[in-house]
Short mmCIF file of C-alpha atoms and ligand atoms in Angstrom, two decimals:
data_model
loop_
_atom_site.label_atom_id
_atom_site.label_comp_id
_atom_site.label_asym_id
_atom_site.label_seq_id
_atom_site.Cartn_x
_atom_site.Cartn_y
_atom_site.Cartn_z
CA UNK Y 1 -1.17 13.48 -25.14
CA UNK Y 2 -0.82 12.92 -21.22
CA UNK Y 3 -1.25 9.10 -20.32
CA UNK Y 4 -3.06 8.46 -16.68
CA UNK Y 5 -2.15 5.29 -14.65
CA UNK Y 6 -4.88 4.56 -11.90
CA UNK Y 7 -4.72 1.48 -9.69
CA UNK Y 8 -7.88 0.91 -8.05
CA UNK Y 9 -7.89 -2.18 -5.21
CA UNK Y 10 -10.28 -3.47 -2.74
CA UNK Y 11 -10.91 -6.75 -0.71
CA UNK Y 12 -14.52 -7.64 -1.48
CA UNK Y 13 -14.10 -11.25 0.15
CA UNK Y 14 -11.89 -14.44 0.23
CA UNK Y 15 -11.52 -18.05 0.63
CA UNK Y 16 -10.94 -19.60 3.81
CA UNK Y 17 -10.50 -16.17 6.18
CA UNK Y 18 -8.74 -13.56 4.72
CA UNK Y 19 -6.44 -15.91 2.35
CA UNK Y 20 -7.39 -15.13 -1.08
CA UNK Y 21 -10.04 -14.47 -3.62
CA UNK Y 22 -11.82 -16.98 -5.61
CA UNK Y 23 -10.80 -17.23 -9.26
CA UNK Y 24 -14.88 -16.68 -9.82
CA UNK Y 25 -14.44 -13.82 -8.13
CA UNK Y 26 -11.27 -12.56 -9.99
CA UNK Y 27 -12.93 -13.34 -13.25
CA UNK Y 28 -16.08 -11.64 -12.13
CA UNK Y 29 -14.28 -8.37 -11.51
CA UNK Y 30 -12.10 -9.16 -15.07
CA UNK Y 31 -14.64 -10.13 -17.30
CA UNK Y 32 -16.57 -6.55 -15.91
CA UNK Y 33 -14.04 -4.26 -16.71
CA UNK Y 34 -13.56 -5.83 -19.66
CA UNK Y 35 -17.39 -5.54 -20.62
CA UNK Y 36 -17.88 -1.89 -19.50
CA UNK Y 37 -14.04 -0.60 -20.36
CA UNK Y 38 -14.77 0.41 -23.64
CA UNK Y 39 -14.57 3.40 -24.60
CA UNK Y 40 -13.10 4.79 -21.40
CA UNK Y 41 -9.71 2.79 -21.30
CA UNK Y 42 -6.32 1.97 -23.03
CA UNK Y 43 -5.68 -0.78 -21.65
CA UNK Y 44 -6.20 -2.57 -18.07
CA UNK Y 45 -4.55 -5.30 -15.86
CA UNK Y 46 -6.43 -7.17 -12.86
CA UNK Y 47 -4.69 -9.49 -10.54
CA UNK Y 48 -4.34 -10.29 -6.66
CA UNK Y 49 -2.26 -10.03 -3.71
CA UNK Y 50 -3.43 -11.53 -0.83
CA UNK Y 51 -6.88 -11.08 -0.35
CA UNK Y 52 -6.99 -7.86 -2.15
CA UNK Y 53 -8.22 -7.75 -6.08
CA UNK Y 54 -6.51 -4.46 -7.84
CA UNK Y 55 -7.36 -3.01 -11.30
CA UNK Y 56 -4.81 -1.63 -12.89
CA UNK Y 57 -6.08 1.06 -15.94
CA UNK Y 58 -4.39 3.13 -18.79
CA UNK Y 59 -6.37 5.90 -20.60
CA UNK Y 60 -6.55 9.56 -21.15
CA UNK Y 61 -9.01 11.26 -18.66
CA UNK Y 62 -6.48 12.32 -15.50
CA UNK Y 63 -6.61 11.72 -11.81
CA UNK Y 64 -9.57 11.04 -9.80
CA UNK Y 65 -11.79 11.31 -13.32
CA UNK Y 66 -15.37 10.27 -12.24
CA UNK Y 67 -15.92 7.72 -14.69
CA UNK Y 68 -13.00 5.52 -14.27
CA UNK Y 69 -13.54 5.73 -10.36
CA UNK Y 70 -17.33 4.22 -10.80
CA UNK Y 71 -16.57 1.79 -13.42
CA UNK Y 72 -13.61 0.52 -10.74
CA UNK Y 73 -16.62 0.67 -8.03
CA UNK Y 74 -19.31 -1.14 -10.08
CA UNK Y 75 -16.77 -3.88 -11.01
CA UNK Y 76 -16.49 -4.31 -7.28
CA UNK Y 77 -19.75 -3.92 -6.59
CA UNK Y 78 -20.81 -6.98 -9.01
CA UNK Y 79 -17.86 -8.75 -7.98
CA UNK Y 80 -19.35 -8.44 -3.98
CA UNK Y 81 -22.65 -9.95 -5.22
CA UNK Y 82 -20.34 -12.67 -6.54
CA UNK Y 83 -18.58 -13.13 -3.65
CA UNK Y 84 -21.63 -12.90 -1.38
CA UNK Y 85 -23.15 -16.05 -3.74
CA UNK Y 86 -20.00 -18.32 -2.93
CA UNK Y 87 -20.36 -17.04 0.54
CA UNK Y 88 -16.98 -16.19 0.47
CA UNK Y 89 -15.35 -14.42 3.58
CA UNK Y 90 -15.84 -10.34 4.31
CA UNK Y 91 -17.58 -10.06 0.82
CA UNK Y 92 -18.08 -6.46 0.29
CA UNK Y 93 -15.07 -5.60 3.31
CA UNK Y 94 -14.03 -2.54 1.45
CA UNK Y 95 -16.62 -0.38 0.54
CA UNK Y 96 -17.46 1.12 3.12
CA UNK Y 97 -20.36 3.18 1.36
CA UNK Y 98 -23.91 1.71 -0.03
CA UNK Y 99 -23.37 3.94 -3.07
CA UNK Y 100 -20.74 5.85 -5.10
CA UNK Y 101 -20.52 9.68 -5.18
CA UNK Y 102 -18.33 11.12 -7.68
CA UNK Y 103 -14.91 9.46 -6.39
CA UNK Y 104 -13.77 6.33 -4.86
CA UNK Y 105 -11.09 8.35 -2.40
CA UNK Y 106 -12.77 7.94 0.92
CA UNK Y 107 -15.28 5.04 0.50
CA UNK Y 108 -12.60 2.38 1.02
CA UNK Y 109 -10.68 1.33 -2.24
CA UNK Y 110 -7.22 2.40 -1.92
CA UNK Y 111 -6.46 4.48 -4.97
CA UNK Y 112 -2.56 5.48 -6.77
CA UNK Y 113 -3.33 7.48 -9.82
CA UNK Y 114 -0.74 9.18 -12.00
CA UNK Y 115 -0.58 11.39 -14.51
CA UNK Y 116 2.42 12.40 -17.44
CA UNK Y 117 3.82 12.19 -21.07
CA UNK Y 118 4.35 8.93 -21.89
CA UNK Y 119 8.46 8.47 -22.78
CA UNK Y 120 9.47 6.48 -25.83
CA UNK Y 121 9.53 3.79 -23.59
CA UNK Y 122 7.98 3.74 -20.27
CA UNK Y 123 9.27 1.31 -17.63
CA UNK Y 124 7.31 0.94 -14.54
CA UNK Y 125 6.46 -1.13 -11.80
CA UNK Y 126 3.13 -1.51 -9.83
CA UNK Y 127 3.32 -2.81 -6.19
CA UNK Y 128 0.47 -4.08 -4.08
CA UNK Y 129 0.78 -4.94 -0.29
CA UNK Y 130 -1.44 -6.90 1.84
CA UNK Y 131 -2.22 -7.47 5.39
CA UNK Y 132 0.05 -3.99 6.23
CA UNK Y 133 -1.02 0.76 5.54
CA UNK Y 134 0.43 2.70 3.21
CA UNK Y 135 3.81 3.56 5.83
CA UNK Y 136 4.99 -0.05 4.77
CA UNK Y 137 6.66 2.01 1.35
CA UNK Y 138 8.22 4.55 3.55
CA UNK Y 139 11.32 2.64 3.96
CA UNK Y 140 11.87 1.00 0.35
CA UNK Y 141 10.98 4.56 -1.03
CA UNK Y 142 13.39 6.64 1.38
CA UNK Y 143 16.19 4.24 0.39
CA UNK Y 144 15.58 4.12 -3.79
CA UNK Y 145 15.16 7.89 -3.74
CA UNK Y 146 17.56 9.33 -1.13
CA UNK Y 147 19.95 7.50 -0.21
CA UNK Y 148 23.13 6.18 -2.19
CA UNK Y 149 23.99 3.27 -0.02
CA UNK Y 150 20.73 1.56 -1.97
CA UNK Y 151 20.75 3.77 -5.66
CA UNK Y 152 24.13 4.48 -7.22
CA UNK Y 153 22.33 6.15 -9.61
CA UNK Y 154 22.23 9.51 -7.03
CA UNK Y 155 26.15 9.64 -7.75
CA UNK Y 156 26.18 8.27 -11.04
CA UNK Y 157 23.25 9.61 -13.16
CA UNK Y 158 23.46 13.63 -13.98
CA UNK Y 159 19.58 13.81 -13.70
CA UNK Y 160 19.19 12.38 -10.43
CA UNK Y 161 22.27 14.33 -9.29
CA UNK Y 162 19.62 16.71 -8.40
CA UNK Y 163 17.70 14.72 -6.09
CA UNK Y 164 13.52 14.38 -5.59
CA UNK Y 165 11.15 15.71 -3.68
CA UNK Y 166 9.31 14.21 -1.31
CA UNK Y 167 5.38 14.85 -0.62
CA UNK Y 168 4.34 13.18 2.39
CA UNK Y 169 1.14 13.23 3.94
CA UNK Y 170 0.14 13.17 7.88
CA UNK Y 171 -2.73 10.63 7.69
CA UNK Y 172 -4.34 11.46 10.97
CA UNK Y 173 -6.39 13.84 9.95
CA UNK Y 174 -9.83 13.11 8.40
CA UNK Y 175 -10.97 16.81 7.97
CA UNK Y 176 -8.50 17.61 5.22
CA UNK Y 177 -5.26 16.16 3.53
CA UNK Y 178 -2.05 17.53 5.34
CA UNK Y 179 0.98 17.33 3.21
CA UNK Y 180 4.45 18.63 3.57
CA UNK Y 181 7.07 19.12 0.62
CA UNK Y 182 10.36 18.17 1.30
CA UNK Y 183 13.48 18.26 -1.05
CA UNK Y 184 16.46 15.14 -0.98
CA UNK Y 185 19.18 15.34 -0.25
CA UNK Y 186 18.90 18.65 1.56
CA UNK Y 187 16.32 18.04 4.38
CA UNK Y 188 17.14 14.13 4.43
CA UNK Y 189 16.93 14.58 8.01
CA UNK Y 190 13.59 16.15 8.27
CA UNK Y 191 12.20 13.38 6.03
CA UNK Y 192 13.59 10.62 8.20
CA UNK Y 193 12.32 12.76 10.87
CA UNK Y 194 8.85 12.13 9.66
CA UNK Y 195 9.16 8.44 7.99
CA UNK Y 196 10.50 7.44 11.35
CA UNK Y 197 6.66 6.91 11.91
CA UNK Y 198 5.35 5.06 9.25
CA UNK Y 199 1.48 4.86 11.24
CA UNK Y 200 1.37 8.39 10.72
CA UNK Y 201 3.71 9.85 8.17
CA UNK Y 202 3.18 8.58 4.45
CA UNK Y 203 4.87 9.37 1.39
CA UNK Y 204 2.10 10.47 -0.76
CA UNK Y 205 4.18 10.89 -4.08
CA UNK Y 206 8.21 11.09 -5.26
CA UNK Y 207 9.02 13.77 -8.13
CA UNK Y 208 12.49 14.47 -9.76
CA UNK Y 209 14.09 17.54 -9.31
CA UNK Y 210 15.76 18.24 -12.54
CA UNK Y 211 12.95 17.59 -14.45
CA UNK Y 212 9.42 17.99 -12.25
CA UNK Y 213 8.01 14.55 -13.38
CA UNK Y 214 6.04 12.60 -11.03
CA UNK Y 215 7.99 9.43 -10.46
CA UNK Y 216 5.77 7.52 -7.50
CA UNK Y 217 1.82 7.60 -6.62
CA UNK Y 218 0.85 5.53 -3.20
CA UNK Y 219 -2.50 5.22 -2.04
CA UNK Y 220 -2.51 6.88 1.12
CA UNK Y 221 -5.94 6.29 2.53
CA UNK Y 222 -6.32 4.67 6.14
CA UNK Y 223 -9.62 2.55 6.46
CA UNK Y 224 -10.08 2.81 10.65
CA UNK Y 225 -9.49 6.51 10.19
CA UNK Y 226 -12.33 6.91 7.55
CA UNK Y 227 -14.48 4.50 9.19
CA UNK Y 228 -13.61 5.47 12.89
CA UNK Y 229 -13.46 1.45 13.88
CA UNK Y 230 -11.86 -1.59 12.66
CA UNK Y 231 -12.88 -2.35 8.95
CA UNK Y 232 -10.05 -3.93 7.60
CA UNK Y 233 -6.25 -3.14 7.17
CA UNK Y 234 -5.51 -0.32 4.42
CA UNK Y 235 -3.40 -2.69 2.33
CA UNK Y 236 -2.12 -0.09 0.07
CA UNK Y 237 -1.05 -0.01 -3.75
CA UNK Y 238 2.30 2.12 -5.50
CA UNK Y 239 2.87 3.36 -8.62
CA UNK Y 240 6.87 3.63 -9.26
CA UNK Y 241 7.97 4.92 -12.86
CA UNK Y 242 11.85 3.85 -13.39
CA UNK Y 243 15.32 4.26 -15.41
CA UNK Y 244 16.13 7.44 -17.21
CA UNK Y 245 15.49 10.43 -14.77
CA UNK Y 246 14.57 7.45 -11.94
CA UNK Y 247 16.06 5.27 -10.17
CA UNK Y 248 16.62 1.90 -11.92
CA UNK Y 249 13.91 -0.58 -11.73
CA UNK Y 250 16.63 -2.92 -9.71
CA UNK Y 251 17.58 0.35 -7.21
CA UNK Y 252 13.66 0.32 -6.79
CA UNK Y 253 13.14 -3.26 -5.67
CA UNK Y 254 16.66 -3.28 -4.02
CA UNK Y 255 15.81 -2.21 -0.58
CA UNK Y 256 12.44 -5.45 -0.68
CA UNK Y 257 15.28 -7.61 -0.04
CA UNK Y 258 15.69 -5.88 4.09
CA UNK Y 259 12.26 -7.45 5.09
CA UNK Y 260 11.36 -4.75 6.97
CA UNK Y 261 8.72 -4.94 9.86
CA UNK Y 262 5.81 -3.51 9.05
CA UNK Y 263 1.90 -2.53 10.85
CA UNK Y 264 -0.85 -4.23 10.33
CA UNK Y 265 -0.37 -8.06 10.72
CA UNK Y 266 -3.24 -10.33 12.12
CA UNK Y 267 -6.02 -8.75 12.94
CA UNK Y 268 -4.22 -5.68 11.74
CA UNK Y 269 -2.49 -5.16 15.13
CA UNK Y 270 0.97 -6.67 14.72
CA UNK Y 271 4.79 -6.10 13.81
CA UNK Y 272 5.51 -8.74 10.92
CA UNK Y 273 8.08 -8.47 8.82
CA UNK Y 274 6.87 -8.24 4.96
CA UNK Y 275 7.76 -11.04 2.43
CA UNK Y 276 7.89 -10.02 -1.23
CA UNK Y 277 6.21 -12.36 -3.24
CA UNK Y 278 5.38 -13.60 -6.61
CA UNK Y 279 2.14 -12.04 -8.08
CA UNK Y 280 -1.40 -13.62 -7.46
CA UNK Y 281 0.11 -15.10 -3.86
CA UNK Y 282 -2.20 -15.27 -0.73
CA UNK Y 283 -1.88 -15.56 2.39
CA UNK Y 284 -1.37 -18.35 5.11
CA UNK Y 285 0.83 -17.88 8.56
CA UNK Y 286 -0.14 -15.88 10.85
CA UNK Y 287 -3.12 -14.26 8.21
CA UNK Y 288 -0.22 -13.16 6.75
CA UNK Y 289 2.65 -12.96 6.45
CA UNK Y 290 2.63 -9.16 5.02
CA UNK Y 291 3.06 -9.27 1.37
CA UNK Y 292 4.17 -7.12 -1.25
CA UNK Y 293 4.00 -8.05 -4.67
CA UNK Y 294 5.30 -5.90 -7.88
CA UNK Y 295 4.38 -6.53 -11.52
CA UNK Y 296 6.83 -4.31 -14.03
CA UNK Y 297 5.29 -3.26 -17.09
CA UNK Y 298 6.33 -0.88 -20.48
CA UNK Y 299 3.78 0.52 -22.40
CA UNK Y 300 3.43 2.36 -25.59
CA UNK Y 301 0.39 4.85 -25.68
CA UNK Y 302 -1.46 3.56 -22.89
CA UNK Y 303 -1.12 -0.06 -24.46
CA UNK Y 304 0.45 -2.29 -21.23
CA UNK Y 305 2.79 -5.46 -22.06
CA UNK Y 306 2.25 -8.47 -20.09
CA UNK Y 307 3.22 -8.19 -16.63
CA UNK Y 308 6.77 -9.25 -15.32
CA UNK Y 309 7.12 -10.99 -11.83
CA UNK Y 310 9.70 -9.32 -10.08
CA UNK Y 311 9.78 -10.93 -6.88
CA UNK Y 312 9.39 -14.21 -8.83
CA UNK Y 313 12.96 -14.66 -9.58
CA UNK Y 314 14.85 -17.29 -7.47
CA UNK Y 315 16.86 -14.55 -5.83
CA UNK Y 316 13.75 -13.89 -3.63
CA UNK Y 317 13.88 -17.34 -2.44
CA UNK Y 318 16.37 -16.73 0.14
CA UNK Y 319 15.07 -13.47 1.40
CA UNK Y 320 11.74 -15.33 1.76
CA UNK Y 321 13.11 -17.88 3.71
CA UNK Y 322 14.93 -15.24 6.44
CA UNK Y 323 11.72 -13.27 6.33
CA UNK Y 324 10.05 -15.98 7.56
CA UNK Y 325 12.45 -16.80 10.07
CA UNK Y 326 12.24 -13.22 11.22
CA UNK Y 327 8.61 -13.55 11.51
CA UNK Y 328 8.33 -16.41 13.88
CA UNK Y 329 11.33 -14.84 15.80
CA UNK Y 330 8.97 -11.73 16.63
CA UNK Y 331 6.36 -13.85 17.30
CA UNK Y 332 7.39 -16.18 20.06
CA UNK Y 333 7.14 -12.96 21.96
CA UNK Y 334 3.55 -12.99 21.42
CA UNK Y 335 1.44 -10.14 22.69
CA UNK Y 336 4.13 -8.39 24.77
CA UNK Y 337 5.99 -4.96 23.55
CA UNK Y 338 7.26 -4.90 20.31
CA UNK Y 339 5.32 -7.37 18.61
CA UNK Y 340 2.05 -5.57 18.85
CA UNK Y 341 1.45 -2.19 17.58
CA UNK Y 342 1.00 0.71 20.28
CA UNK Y 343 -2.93 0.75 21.59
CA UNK Y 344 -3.92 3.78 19.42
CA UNK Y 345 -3.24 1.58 16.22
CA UNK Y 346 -5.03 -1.50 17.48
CA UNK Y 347 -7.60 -2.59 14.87
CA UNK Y 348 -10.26 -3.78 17.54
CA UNK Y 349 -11.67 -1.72 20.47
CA UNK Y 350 -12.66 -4.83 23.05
CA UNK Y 351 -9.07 -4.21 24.88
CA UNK Y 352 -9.59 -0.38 25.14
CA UNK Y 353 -13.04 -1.64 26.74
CA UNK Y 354 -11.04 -4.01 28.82
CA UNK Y 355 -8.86 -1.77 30.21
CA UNK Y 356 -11.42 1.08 31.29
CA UNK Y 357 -12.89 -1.41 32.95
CA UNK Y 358 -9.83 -2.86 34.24
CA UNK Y 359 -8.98 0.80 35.64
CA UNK Y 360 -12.17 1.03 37.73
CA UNK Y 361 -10.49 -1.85 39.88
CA UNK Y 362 -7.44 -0.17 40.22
CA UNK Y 363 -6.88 0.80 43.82
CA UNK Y 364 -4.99 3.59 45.01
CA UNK Y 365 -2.78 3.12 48.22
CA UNK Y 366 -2.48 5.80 50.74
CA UNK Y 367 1.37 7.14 50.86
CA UNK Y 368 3.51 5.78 53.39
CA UNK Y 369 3.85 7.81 56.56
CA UNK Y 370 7.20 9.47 56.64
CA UNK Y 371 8.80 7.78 59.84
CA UNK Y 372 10.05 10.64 62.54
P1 LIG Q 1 -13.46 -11.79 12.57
O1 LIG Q 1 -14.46 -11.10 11.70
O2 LIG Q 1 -13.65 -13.27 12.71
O3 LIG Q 1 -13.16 -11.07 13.87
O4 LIG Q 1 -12.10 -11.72 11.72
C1 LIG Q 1 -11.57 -10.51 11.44
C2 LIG Q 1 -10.17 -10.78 11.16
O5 LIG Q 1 -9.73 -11.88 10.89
C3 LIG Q 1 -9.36 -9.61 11.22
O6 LIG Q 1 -8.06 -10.01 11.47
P1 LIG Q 2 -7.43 -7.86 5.47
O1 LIG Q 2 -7.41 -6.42 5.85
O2 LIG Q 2 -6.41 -8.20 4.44
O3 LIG Q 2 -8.80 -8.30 5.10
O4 LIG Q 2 -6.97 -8.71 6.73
C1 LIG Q 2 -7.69 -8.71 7.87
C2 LIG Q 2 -6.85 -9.20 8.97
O5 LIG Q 2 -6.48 -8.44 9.82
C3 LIG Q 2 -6.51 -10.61 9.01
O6 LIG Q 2 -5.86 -10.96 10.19
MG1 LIG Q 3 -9.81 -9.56 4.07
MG1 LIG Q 4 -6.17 -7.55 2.47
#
């Protein structure tokens, strides 16, 4: 019998600015699930990154199944009127709809759903981001999958021998998803092509080769392209299944240890570097900085184990400490080049005002006369 994962995560409100939720409001969303779970799942797992709550679910109904979608909505639904009674900050931020219609995808929630036949044993890790879009797992996912400078396992394991394809997804369109298919190693270059531009080009989902199985889900949605305006940054969720046919769960986390710079800090209109972190972490400098957290799990018929912090090990330590450094490198530069993102990404619309107005007072000179 096929096993679905779905991760299902929203900010519905934090303390002090966008920092983290209250552990009334984590319990709220907890003790829901819990209440109303029954008998749709296997098993669940709810925890935080940043300011973002995700619920993590086992059970047997596929992707995108109506059911599990609303009871994920109606947990954060009650949670909001929680939130909105400790008058926590952007309570409700998320959903972006007054009422649910068939399927979270759309109305906010970010949403990484997988389905397959559960292996003997099935290692896997679940990775949530804050305070950055779904392009921050281009990198990390380009290097575990592709690229044998990061995962020996491409030389060393028959299976992956054969390489994975790549689904990624052009996120500026609203109408419809666009998706392209591309196969590693073969078109390596047309893939980097794409994940060059992590704003626009997403991987969507990773599957092996030699044996068709889905190893990666991400949660592709971007908020201020659904909502047309600044609503929030799509801090974005991953699904990566590991070992056998996959890249190890250490070739996986491997490339977190680069501290890449990512979209989306402050005000979700800067370059910041992105700091793994240990699970149920917030955020501080900077609103920020961007975090990515990852809880590895096994599970045996949809039943989860305990979670295992993998950026919790003192190894992390140090890369926190030059991610940090990093960070307030890029920002003594401030507003100028680099450190923002380009105007079309800009979460807020008063300097787009700004400068239309600004361009009314531009004056143009007359050409200099050509002297005879
Ligand atoms: P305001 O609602 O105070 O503008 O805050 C939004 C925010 O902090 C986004 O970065
Ligand atoms: P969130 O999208 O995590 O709420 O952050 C808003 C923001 O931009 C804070 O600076
Ligand atoms: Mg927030
Ligand atoms: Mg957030």
């Amino acid at each position: 019998m096929k096993i679905t994962l779905s991760v299902i995560k929203a900010d519905i409100g934090s303390i002090g600015g966008h920092i983290a939720p209250s552990t009334e409001l984590l319990h709220t969303v907890g003790r829901f699930i819990h209440a109303h779970g029954e008998p749709l799942l296997l098993d669940n797992y709810v925890g935080f990154t940043g300011d973002d709550i995700a619920i993590l679910m086992t059970h047997r109904r596929g992707e995108g199944d109506t059911a599990i979608h609303k009871l994920a909505w109606d947990a954060f639904v009650t949670g909001t009127a929680a939130a909105k009674q400790q008058g926590l900050y952007g309570a409700g931020q998320d959903l972006l709809r007054e009422s649910f219609s068939g399927n979270v995808r759309g109305m906010g929630p970010a949403v990484a759903e997988m389905q397959f036949d559960e292996r003997a044993s099935e290692p896997f890790l679940f990775f949530a981001a804050d305070k950055t879009d779904p392009g921050a797992f281009n990198l990390p996912l380009y290097l575990a999958f592709a690229d044998p400078m990061n995962t020996p396992g491409l030389l060393l394991a028959p299976k992956m021998a054969r390489g994975f394809r790549f689904v990624i997804m052009d996120v500026m369109h609203t109408d419809a998803d666009h998706v392209i298919e591309l196969n590693a190693p073969e078109e390596l270059y047309d893939i980097a092509a794409l994940l060059r531009d992590p704003e626009r080009y997403v991987v969507e989902s990773v599957w092996s080769r030699a044996t068709g199985e889905q190893a990666v889900a991400v949660a592709t949605s971007r908020l201020h392209n659904i909502a047309g305006k600044y609503t929030g940054k799509d801090d974005p969720v991953m699904l990566v299944r590991t070992q056998m046919n996959f890249p190890a769960t250490g070739e996986v986390l491997a490339p977190w240890a680069i501290g890449h710079f990512v979209g989306g800090g402050m005000r979700g209109s800067h370059q910041v570097p992105i700091m793994p972190v240990p699970l149920g972490t917030g955020t501080s400098w900077f609103d920020g900085p961007p975090l990515v957290s990852c809880a590895g799990f096994s599970m045996h018929e949809g039943r989860l184990t305990e979670p295992v912090d993998a950026f919790a090990h003192p190894f992390w330590d140090s890369v926190r400490e030059r991610v940090a450094g990093k960070a307030i490198e890029m920002r003594r530069q401030g507003f100028v080049g680099a450190a923002m993102l380009p105007m079309a990404e800009l979460e807020y619309t008063g300097i787009t005002e700004k400068l239309e107005a600004l361009e009314r007072r531009f004056a143009v000179r007359a050409p200099a006369r050509a002297v005879a």
